[in-house]
Tab-separated table of C-alpha atoms in Angstrom:
chain	number	residue	atom	x	y	z
A	149	MET	CA	7.904	-15.203	1.803
A	150	ILE	CA	8.251	-12.084	0.543
A	151	THR	CA	6.732	-12.387	-3.197
A	152	ILE	CA	6.246	-9.593	-5.411
A	153	HIS	CA	2.519	-10.168	-4.320
A	154	HIS	CA	3.595	-8.364	-1.286
A	155	TYR	CA	5.271	-4.982	-2.767
A	156	LEU	CA	2.205	-4.994	-5.296
A	157	GLY	CA	0.144	-4.925	-2.114
A	158	LEU	CA	2.741	-2.548	-0.272
A	159	SER	CA	2.128	0.183	-3.757
A	160	ALA	CA	-1.792	-0.300	-4.007
A	161	LEU	CA	-2.508	0.317	0.009
A	162	LEU	CA	0.039	3.588	-0.250
A	163	PHE	CA	-1.892	4.731	-3.338
A	164	THR	CA	-4.595	4.717	-1.624
A	165	LEU	CA	-4.012	6.222	1.315
A	166	GLY	CA	-2.225	9.137	-0.670
A	167	LEU	CA	-5.510	9.179	-2.710
A	168	LEU	CA	-7.343	9.389	0.829
A	169	GLY	CA	-5.704	12.117	2.554
A	170	LEU	CA	-6.243	13.918	-1.318
A	171	VAL	CA	-9.596	13.426	-0.696
A	172	ILE	CA	-9.615	14.503	2.887
A	173	ARG	CA	-7.844	17.168	3.796
A	174	LYS	CA	-8.747	20.562	2.957
A	175	ASN	CA	-5.495	22.174	3.960
A	176	LEU	CA	-2.883	22.474	0.633
A	177	ILE	CA	0.224	21.859	1.976
A	178	ILE	CA	-1.630	18.443	3.333
A	179	MET	CA	-2.528	17.705	-0.421
A	180	LEU	CA	0.511	18.544	-1.678
A	181	MET	CA	2.118	16.009	0.640
A	182	CYS	CA	-0.233	13.223	-0.447
A	183	ILE	CA	0.761	13.669	-3.850
A	184	GLU	CA	3.845	12.849	-3.142
A	185	VAL	CA	2.807	9.987	-1.007
A	186	LEU	CA	0.706	8.871	-4.124
A	187	MET	CA	4.238	9.034	-6.738
A	188	ASN	CA	6.146	6.970	-3.664
A	189	ALA	CA	3.687	4.442	-4.258
A	190	VAL	CA	4.089	4.063	-7.665
A	191	ASN	CA	7.865	4.450	-6.986
A	192	LEU	CA	7.813	1.117	-5.127
A	193	SER	CA	5.743	-0.587	-7.377
A	194	PHE	CA	8.338	0.957	-10.310
A	195	ILE	CA	11.136	-0.522	-8.031
A	196	ALA	CA	9.353	-4.399	-7.384
A	197	ILE	CA	8.959	-4.499	-10.806
A	198	ALA	CA	11.934	-4.281	-11.984
A	199	ARG	CA	13.490	-6.221	-8.813
A	200	TYR	CA	11.311	-9.066	-10.961
A	201	LEU	CA	12.154	-8.594	-14.160
A	202	ASN	CA	15.668	-8.579	-13.634
A	203	LEU	CA	15.420	-5.249	-15.350
A	204	MET	CA	17.219	-1.976	-14.534
A	205	ASP	CA	14.638	-0.241	-16.942
A	206	GLY	CA	12.727	0.439	-13.086
A	207	HIS	CA	15.331	2.651	-11.746
A	208	VAL	CA	15.555	4.416	-13.918
A	209	VAL	CA	12.027	5.271	-14.736
A	210	SER	CA	12.239	5.890	-10.537
A	211	PHE	CA	15.263	8.266	-11.113
A	212	PHE	CA	12.909	10.688	-13.558
A	213	VAL	CA	9.826	9.735	-11.688
A	214	MET	CA	11.920	11.352	-8.691
A	215	ALA	CA	13.178	14.067	-10.992
A	216	VAL	CA	9.678	15.001	-12.594
A	217	ALA	CA	8.162	14.752	-8.615
A	218	ALA	CA	10.771	17.270	-7.004
A	219	ALA	CA	9.951	19.940	-9.774
A	220	GLU	CA	6.020	19.308	-9.549
A	221	ALA	CA	6.193	19.776	-5.607
A	222	ALA	CA	8.517	23.265	-6.081
A	223	VAL	CA	6.439	24.620	-8.491
A	224	GLY	CA	3.355	23.626	-6.598
A	225	LEU	CA	4.592	24.847	-3.216
A	226	ALA	CA	5.565	28.460	-5.360
A	227	ILE	CA	1.860	28.494	-6.582
A	228	LEU	CA	0.561	27.743	-2.728
A	229	VAL	CA	2.875	30.609	-1.774
A	230	VAL	CA	1.161	32.591	-4.507
A	231	LEU	CA	-2.012	31.509	-3.649
A	232	PHE	CA	-1.963	32.115	0.614
A	233	ARG	CA	-0.534	35.758	-0.575
A	234	ASN	CA	-3.294	36.651	-2.716
A	235	ARG	CA	-6.178	35.391	-0.041
A	236	GLN	CA	-4.597	34.727	3.161
A	237	THR	CA	-6.175	31.048	3.049
A	238	LEU	CA	-4.814	27.246	2.586
A	239	GLN	CA	-8.175	25.451	2.644
A	240	SER	CA	-9.429	24.314	-0.147
A	241	SER	CA	-12.540	25.214	0.802
A	242	ASP	CA	-12.268	28.664	0.594
A	243	TYR	CA	-11.535	28.698	-3.472
A	244	HIS	CA	-14.608	28.493	-5.080
A	245	LEU	CA	-14.193	31.179	-7.387
A	246	LEU	CA	-15.319	28.828	-10.637
A	247	ARG	CA	-18.192	27.600	-8.726
A	248	GLY	CA	-21.325	28.646	-10.557
L	175	MET	CA	13.040	-14.808	6.647
L	176	THR	CA	15.511	-11.550	7.682
L	177	GLU	CA	14.094	-10.592	4.773
L	178	THR	CA	10.540	-11.011	6.143
L	179	VAL	CA	10.857	-9.664	9.073
L	180	LEU	CA	12.483	-7.386	7.612
L	181	PHE	CA	9.650	-6.691	5.055
L	182	TYR	CA	6.796	-6.572	7.398
L	183	ILE	CA	8.059	-4.101	9.249
L	184	PHE	CA	9.637	-1.359	7.334
L	185	SER	CA	5.807	-1.390	5.303
L	186	SER	CA	4.432	-0.877	8.368
L	187	ILE	CA	6.088	2.197	9.474
L	188	THR	CA	5.478	3.262	6.214
L	189	VAL	CA	1.590	3.008	6.197
L	190	LEU	CA	2.135	3.785	9.811
L	191	MET	CA	3.575	7.005	8.972
L	192	VAL	CA	1.234	8.277	5.568
L	193	LEU	CA	-1.800	7.401	8.124
L	194	LEU	CA	-0.286	10.079	10.604
L	195	MET	CA	1.203	12.502	8.382
L	196	ILE	CA	-3.093	12.156	6.677
L	197	PHE	CA	-4.447	12.459	10.022
L	198	GLN	CA	-2.476	15.895	11.981
L	199	THR	CA	-3.623	19.677	11.908
L	200	ASN	CA	0.166	20.893	12.255
L	201	PRO	CA	1.129	20.609	9.125
L	202	ILE	CA	5.081	20.508	10.651
L	203	ALA	CA	3.831	17.504	11.925
L	204	SER	CA	2.890	15.895	8.521
L	205	ALA	CA	6.354	16.882	7.500
L	206	MET	CA	8.368	15.056	10.007
L	207	PHE	CA	5.628	12.112	9.339
L	208	LEU	CA	6.294	12.170	5.640
L	209	VAL	CA	9.921	12.415	6.025
L	210	PHE	CA	10.260	9.099	7.990
L	211	ALA	CA	7.849	7.161	5.613
L	212	PHE	CA	10.413	8.119	2.883
L	213	PHE	CA	13.345	6.857	5.405
L	214	SER	CA	11.524	3.670	5.761
L	215	LEU	CA	10.927	3.550	2.099
L	216	ALA	CA	14.121	3.966	1.124
L	217	ALA	CA	14.696	0.397	3.318
L	218	LEU	CA	12.032	-1.063	1.243
L	219	TYR	CA	14.155	-0.302	-1.469
L	220	VAL	CA	17.634	-1.723	-0.324
L	221	LEU	CA	15.444	-4.591	0.282
L	222	LEU	CA	14.641	-4.703	-3.442
L	223	GLN	CA	18.300	-4.320	-3.406
L	224	ALA	CA	18.115	-0.958	-5.168
L	225	PRO	CA	20.531	0.793	-2.943
L	226	PHE	CA	21.196	3.960	-5.744
L	227	VAL	CA	17.028	4.701	-5.405
L	228	ALA	CA	17.187	4.281	-1.858
L	229	MET	CA	20.234	7.088	-1.600
L	230	LEU	CA	18.654	9.098	-4.350
L	231	GLN	CA	15.180	8.693	-2.205
L	232	ILE	CA	16.914	9.950	1.056
L	233	MET	CA	18.753	12.879	-0.375
L	234	VAL	CA	15.702	14.623	-3.041
L	235	TYR	CA	12.729	13.390	-1.371
L	236	ALA	CA	13.793	13.199	2.054
L	237	GLY	CA	16.341	16.237	1.502
L	238	ALA	CA	15.236	17.655	-0.437
L	239	VAL	CA	11.666	18.469	-1.354
L	240	MET	CA	10.558	17.806	2.692
L	241	VAL	CA	13.228	20.418	3.988
L	242	LEU	CA	11.391	22.971	0.633
L	243	PHE	CA	8.179	21.949	2.192
L	244	ILE	CA	9.536	22.902	5.520
L	245	PHE	CA	10.703	26.376	4.570
L	246	VAL	CA	7.066	27.157	3.108
L	247	ILE	CA	5.461	25.864	5.844
L	248	MET	CA	7.649	27.915	8.305
L	249	LEU	CA	8.156	30.544	5.723
L	250	LEU	CA	4.119	30.934	5.484
L	251	ASN	CA	3.789	31.688	9.709
L	252	LEU	CA	0.012	30.163	10.238
L	253	HIS	CA	-1.562	31.125	12.756
L	254	ARG	CA	-3.618	28.221	14.613
L	255	ASP	CA	-6.676	29.844	13.955
L	256	GLU	CA	-5.137	29.777	10.073
L	257	LEU	CA	-4.844	25.783	10.540
L	258	GLU	CA	-7.454	23.867	9.406
L	259	ARG	CA	-11.173	23.967	11.630
L	260	GLU	CA	-12.998	20.542	10.229
L	261	ARG	CA	-14.160	18.593	13.489
L	262	PHE	CA	-15.166	15.177	12.349
L	263	HIS	CA	-17.802	14.944	9.268
L	264	TRP	CA	-19.564	11.156	8.995
L	265	LYS	CA	-18.913	12.109	5.595
L	266	GLN	CA	-15.060	11.739	6.223
L	267	ALA	CA	-15.828	8.425	8.003
L	268	GLY	CA	-17.701	7.038	4.645
L	269	LEU	CA	-14.231	7.723	2.812
L	270	ILE	CA	-12.078	5.598	5.042
L	271	ALA	CA	-14.224	3.089	4.566
L	272	MET	CA	-14.431	3.056	0.136
L	273	ALA	CA	-10.559	3.865	0.507
L	274	LEU	CA	-10.106	0.557	2.428
L	275	ALA	CA	-12.554	-0.940	0.154
L	276	PHE	CA	-10.403	0.059	-2.794
L	277	ALA	CA	-7.572	-0.457	-1.482
L	278	GLY	CA	-8.430	-4.465	-0.590
L	279	PHE	CA	-10.278	-4.614	-4.247
L	280	LEU	CA	-6.611	-3.537	-5.536
L	281	ILE	CA	-4.693	-6.023	-3.300
L	282	ASN	CA	-7.081	-8.497	-4.001
L	283	HIS	CA	-6.477	-8.549	-8.014
L	284	PHE	CA	-2.996	-8.514	-7.118
L	285	VAL	CA	-2.645	-11.218	-5.399
L	286	LYS	CA	-4.875	-13.404	-7.891
L	287	ILE	CA	-2.129	-12.718	-10.491
L	288	PRO	CA	0.289	-15.949	-10.820
L	289	VAL	CA	3.908	-15.217	-10.289
L	290	LEU	CA	7.058	-16.715	-9.872
L	291	PRO	CA	9.168	-15.793	-6.801
L	292	PHE	CA	11.951	-13.517	-7.059
L	293	ARG	CA	14.790	-14.914	-8.548
L	294	GLU	CA	18.501	-14.107	-7.752
L	295	VAL	CA	19.868	-11.308	-9.363
L	296	SER	CA	23.527	-10.045	-10.327
L	297	ALA	CA	25.648	-8.342	-7.622
L	298	SER	CA	25.532	-5.334	-9.472
L	299	PHE	CA	22.307	-5.461	-10.114
L	300	GLY	CA	20.582	-1.814	-9.050
L	301	GLU	CA	24.209	-0.603	-8.588
L	302	VAL	CA	24.920	3.103	-9.601
L	303	ALA	CA	26.987	2.044	-12.534
L	304	SER	CA	24.208	-0.705	-14.108
L	305	VAL	CA	21.817	2.055	-13.769
L	306	GLY	CA	24.273	4.472	-15.260
L	307	LYS	CA	24.549	2.132	-18.617
L	308	VAL	CA	20.795	2.386	-18.849
L	309	LEU	CA	20.503	5.961	-18.462
L	310	PHE	CA	22.756	7.004	-20.826
L	311	SER	CA	21.615	4.135	-23.687
L	312	ASP	CA	18.410	3.929	-23.554
L	313	TYR	CA	16.822	7.081	-21.656
L	314	VAL	CA	19.815	9.665	-22.774
L	315	ILE	CA	16.473	11.759	-24.855
L	316	PRO	CA	14.327	11.490	-21.104
L	317	PHE	CA	17.346	12.271	-19.937
L	318	GLU	CA	18.160	16.014	-21.472
L	319	LEU	CA	14.554	16.099	-21.022
L	320	THR	CA	14.488	16.384	-17.669
L	321	SER	CA	17.408	18.888	-17.415
L	322	ILE	CA	15.196	21.349	-19.117
L	323	LEU	CA	12.504	20.364	-17.079
L	324	ILE	CA	14.190	21.353	-14.314
L	325	LEU	CA	15.163	23.899	-15.530
L	326	VAL	CA	11.684	25.389	-16.372
L	327	ALA	CA	10.890	24.373	-13.014
L	328	VAL	CA	12.718	26.825	-11.560
L	329	ILE	CA	12.229	29.674	-13.649
L	330	GLY	CA	8.520	29.491	-13.280
L	331	ALA	CA	9.078	28.817	-9.308
L	332	VAL	CA	10.991	31.983	-9.200
L	333	LEU	CA	8.715	33.682	-11.333
L	334	LEU	CA	5.689	32.927	-9.249
L	335	GLY	CA	7.513	33.667	-6.162
L	336	LYS	CA	8.683	37.613	-6.989
L	337	LYS	CA	6.862	39.985	-5.482
L	338	GLU	CA	4.302	41.927	-7.952
L	339	LEU	CA	5.314	45.228	-9.563
L	340	GLU	CA	3.811	48.322	-8.136
């Protein structure tokens, strides 16, 4: 039988995988996609707990998380385009201007 | 019983797709795997009796955000040598092991919390009208603020995308 444990465990696993991808990969596009995975893991957690507590608030907060994630993806991709236009590279190891 | 089988099918599809997404060289392939992951995640939302959020997930995430990603990837027009040029480092194996250990720690922590099984919820749980009732009564201020946020994001994205004036 599926309890809330299964869903929370899946959410934790997805979050960890997104974090792993964010740290391992150097391609900025993949890093942005891993940030989306992080947000989706949190969304799953919200929906599961909403079902568990029989409250609709989790669904509404999930709606907001989706809206914010979409806005953030748009702005992040615009920044990525400008970065690529100026540096011609998308490797995060090539951006070391702030390194002392 | 059906719910158990469906949960394991969709959750394993999601985890597999996210894993495949992380370890791809080609960003378009990564985007495609992520779209698949979002679809199976929407199926999990339907299992949790959240049909509205499931449809929103498909429309917003798979249908808008990932399409935007693919547009940008195609717009950048990366050549094969501009893609990631890293080989396998032992550092990566260490990071993967650390991530697995962290996931194991979190899951171990979660399953120790005593919980009850899922209760029966009303048939209108998760429906559009129920979400709307809560959204426009308790959460109306964040709703309006979100619309301003999206407006700001649109203005910012357009401004960032402009070519520099000579």
